[in-house]
mmCIF file of C-alpha atoms in Angstrom:
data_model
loop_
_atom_site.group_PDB
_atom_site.id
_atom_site.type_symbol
_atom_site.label_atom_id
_atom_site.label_comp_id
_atom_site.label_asym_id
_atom_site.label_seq_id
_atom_site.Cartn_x
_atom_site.Cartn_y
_atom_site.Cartn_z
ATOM 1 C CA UNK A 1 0.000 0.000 0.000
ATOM 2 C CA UNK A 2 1.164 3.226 -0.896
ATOM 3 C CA UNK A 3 0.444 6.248 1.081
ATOM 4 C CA UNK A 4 -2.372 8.613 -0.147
ATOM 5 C CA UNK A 5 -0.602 11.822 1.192
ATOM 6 C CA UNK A 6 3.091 10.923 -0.761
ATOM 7 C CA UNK A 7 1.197 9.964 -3.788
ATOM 8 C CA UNK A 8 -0.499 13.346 -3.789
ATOM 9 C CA UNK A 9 2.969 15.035 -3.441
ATOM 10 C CA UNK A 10 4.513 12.982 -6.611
ATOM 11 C CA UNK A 11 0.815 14.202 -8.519
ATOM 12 C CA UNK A 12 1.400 17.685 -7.378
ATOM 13 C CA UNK A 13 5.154 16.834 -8.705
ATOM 14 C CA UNK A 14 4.218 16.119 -11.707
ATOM 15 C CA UNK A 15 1.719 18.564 -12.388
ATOM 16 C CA UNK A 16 4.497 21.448 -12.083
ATOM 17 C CA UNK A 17 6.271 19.010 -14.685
ATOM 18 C CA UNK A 18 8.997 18.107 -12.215
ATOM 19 C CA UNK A 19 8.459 14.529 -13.458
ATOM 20 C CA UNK A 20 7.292 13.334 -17.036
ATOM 21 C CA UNK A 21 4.000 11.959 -18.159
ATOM 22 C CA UNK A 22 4.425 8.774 -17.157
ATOM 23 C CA UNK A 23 1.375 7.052 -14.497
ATOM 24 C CA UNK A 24 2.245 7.814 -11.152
ATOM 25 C CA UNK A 25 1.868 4.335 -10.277
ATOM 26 C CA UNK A 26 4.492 3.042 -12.563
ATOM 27 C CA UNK A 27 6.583 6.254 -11.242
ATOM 28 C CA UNK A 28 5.799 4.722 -7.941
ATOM 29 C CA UNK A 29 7.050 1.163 -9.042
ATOM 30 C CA UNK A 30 9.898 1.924 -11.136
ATOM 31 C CA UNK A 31 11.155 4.275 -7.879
ATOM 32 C CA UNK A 32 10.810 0.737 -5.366
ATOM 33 C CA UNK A 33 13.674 -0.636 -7.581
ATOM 34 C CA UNK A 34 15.834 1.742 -5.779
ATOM 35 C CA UNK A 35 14.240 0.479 -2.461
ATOM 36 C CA UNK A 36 14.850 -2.848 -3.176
ATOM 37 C CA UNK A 37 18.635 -1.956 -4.442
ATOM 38 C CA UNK A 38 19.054 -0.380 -0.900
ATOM 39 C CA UNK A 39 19.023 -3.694 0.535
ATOM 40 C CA UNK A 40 20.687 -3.878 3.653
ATOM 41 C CA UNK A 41 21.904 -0.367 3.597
ATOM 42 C CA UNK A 42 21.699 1.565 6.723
ATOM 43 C CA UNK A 43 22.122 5.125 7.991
ATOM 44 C CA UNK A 44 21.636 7.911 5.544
ATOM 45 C CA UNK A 45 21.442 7.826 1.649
ATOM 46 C CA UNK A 46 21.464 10.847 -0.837
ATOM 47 C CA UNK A 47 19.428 11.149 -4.246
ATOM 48 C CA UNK A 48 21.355 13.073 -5.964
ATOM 49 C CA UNK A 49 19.187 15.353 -8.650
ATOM 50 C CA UNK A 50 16.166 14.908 -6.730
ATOM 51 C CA UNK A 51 14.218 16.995 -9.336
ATOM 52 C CA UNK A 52 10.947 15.988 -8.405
ATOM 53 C CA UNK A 53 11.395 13.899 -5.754
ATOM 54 C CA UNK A 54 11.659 10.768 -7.654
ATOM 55 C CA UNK A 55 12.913 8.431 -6.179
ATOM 56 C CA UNK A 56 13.913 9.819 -3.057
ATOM 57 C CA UNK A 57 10.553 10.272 -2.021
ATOM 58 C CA UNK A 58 9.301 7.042 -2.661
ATOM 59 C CA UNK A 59 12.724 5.239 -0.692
ATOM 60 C CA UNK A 60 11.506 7.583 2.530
ATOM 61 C CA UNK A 61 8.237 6.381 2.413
ATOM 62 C CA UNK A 62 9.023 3.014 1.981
ATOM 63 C CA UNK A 63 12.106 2.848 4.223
ATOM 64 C CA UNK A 64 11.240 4.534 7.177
ATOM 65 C CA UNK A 65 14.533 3.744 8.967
ATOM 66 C CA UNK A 66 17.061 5.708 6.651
ATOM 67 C CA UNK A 67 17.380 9.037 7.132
ATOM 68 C CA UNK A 68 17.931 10.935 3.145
ATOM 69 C CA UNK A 69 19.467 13.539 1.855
ATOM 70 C CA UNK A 70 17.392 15.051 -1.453
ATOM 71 C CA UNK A 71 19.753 17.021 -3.856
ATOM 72 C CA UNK A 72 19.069 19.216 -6.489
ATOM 73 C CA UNK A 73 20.630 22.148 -8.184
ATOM 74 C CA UNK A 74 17.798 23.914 -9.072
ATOM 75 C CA UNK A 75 15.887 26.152 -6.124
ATOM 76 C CA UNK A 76 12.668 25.904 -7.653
ATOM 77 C CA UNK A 77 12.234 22.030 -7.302
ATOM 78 C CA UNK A 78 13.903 21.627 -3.575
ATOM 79 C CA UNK A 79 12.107 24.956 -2.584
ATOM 80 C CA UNK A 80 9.043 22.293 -3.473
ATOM 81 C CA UNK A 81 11.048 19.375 -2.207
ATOM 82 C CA UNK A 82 11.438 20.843 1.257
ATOM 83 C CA UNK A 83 7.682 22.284 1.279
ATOM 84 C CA UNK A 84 6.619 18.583 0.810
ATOM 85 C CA UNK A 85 9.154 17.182 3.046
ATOM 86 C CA UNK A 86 7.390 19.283 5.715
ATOM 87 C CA UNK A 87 3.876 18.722 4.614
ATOM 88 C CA UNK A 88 4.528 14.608 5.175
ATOM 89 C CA UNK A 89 5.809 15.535 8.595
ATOM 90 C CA UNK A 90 9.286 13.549 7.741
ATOM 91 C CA UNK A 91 11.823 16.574 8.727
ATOM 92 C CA UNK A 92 13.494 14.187 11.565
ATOM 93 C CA UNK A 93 14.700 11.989 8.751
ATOM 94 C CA UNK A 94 14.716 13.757 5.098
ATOM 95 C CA UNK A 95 16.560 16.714 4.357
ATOM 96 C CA UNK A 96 16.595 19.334 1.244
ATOM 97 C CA UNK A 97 19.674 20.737 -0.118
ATOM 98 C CA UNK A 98 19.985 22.688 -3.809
ATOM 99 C CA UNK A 99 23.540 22.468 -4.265
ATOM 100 C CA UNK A 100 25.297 21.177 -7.701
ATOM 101 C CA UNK A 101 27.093 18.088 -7.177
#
């Protein structure tokens, strides 16, 4: 099950065309190979070009125990990243920073 909330945020995402045209489901599913890629990985993990939160967005929500750092370069799209990040409560464990990497 995927939460109603997150899904809303990658809609909202994609909307501001942060992410393509694709259904957010299958942005949903093709994000959870990432999860599963994590594995046994512990501690803190960093998307790197977050853009619209794909698919760091998806690994918080589905990994609860990492703690992640989303990166982008442009403003706009972590100015919306770190909006959302504090909509879905998840501050304590996912953090925004535009920086070019």
């Amino acid at each position: 099950m995927f939460d109603p909330d997150v899904r809303a945020v990658l809609e909202e995402s994609q909307r501001l065309g942060f992410l393509g045209e694709r259904d957010i489901s299958d942005v949903i599913e093709h994000a959870r190979a990432f999860v599963e890629a994590l594995g046994d990985v512990s501690g803190t993990v960093a998307d790197l070009g977050s853009g619209g939160g794909v698919p760091g967005l998806v690994i918080a929500h589905d990994r609860p125990d990492l703690k992640l750092v989303l990166v982008d370069r442009r403003e706009k799209r972590t100015d919306f990243l770190d909006r959302m990040v504090r909509r879905l409560r998840w501050t304590d464990r996912v953090s925004v920073v535009c920086s070019d990497v």
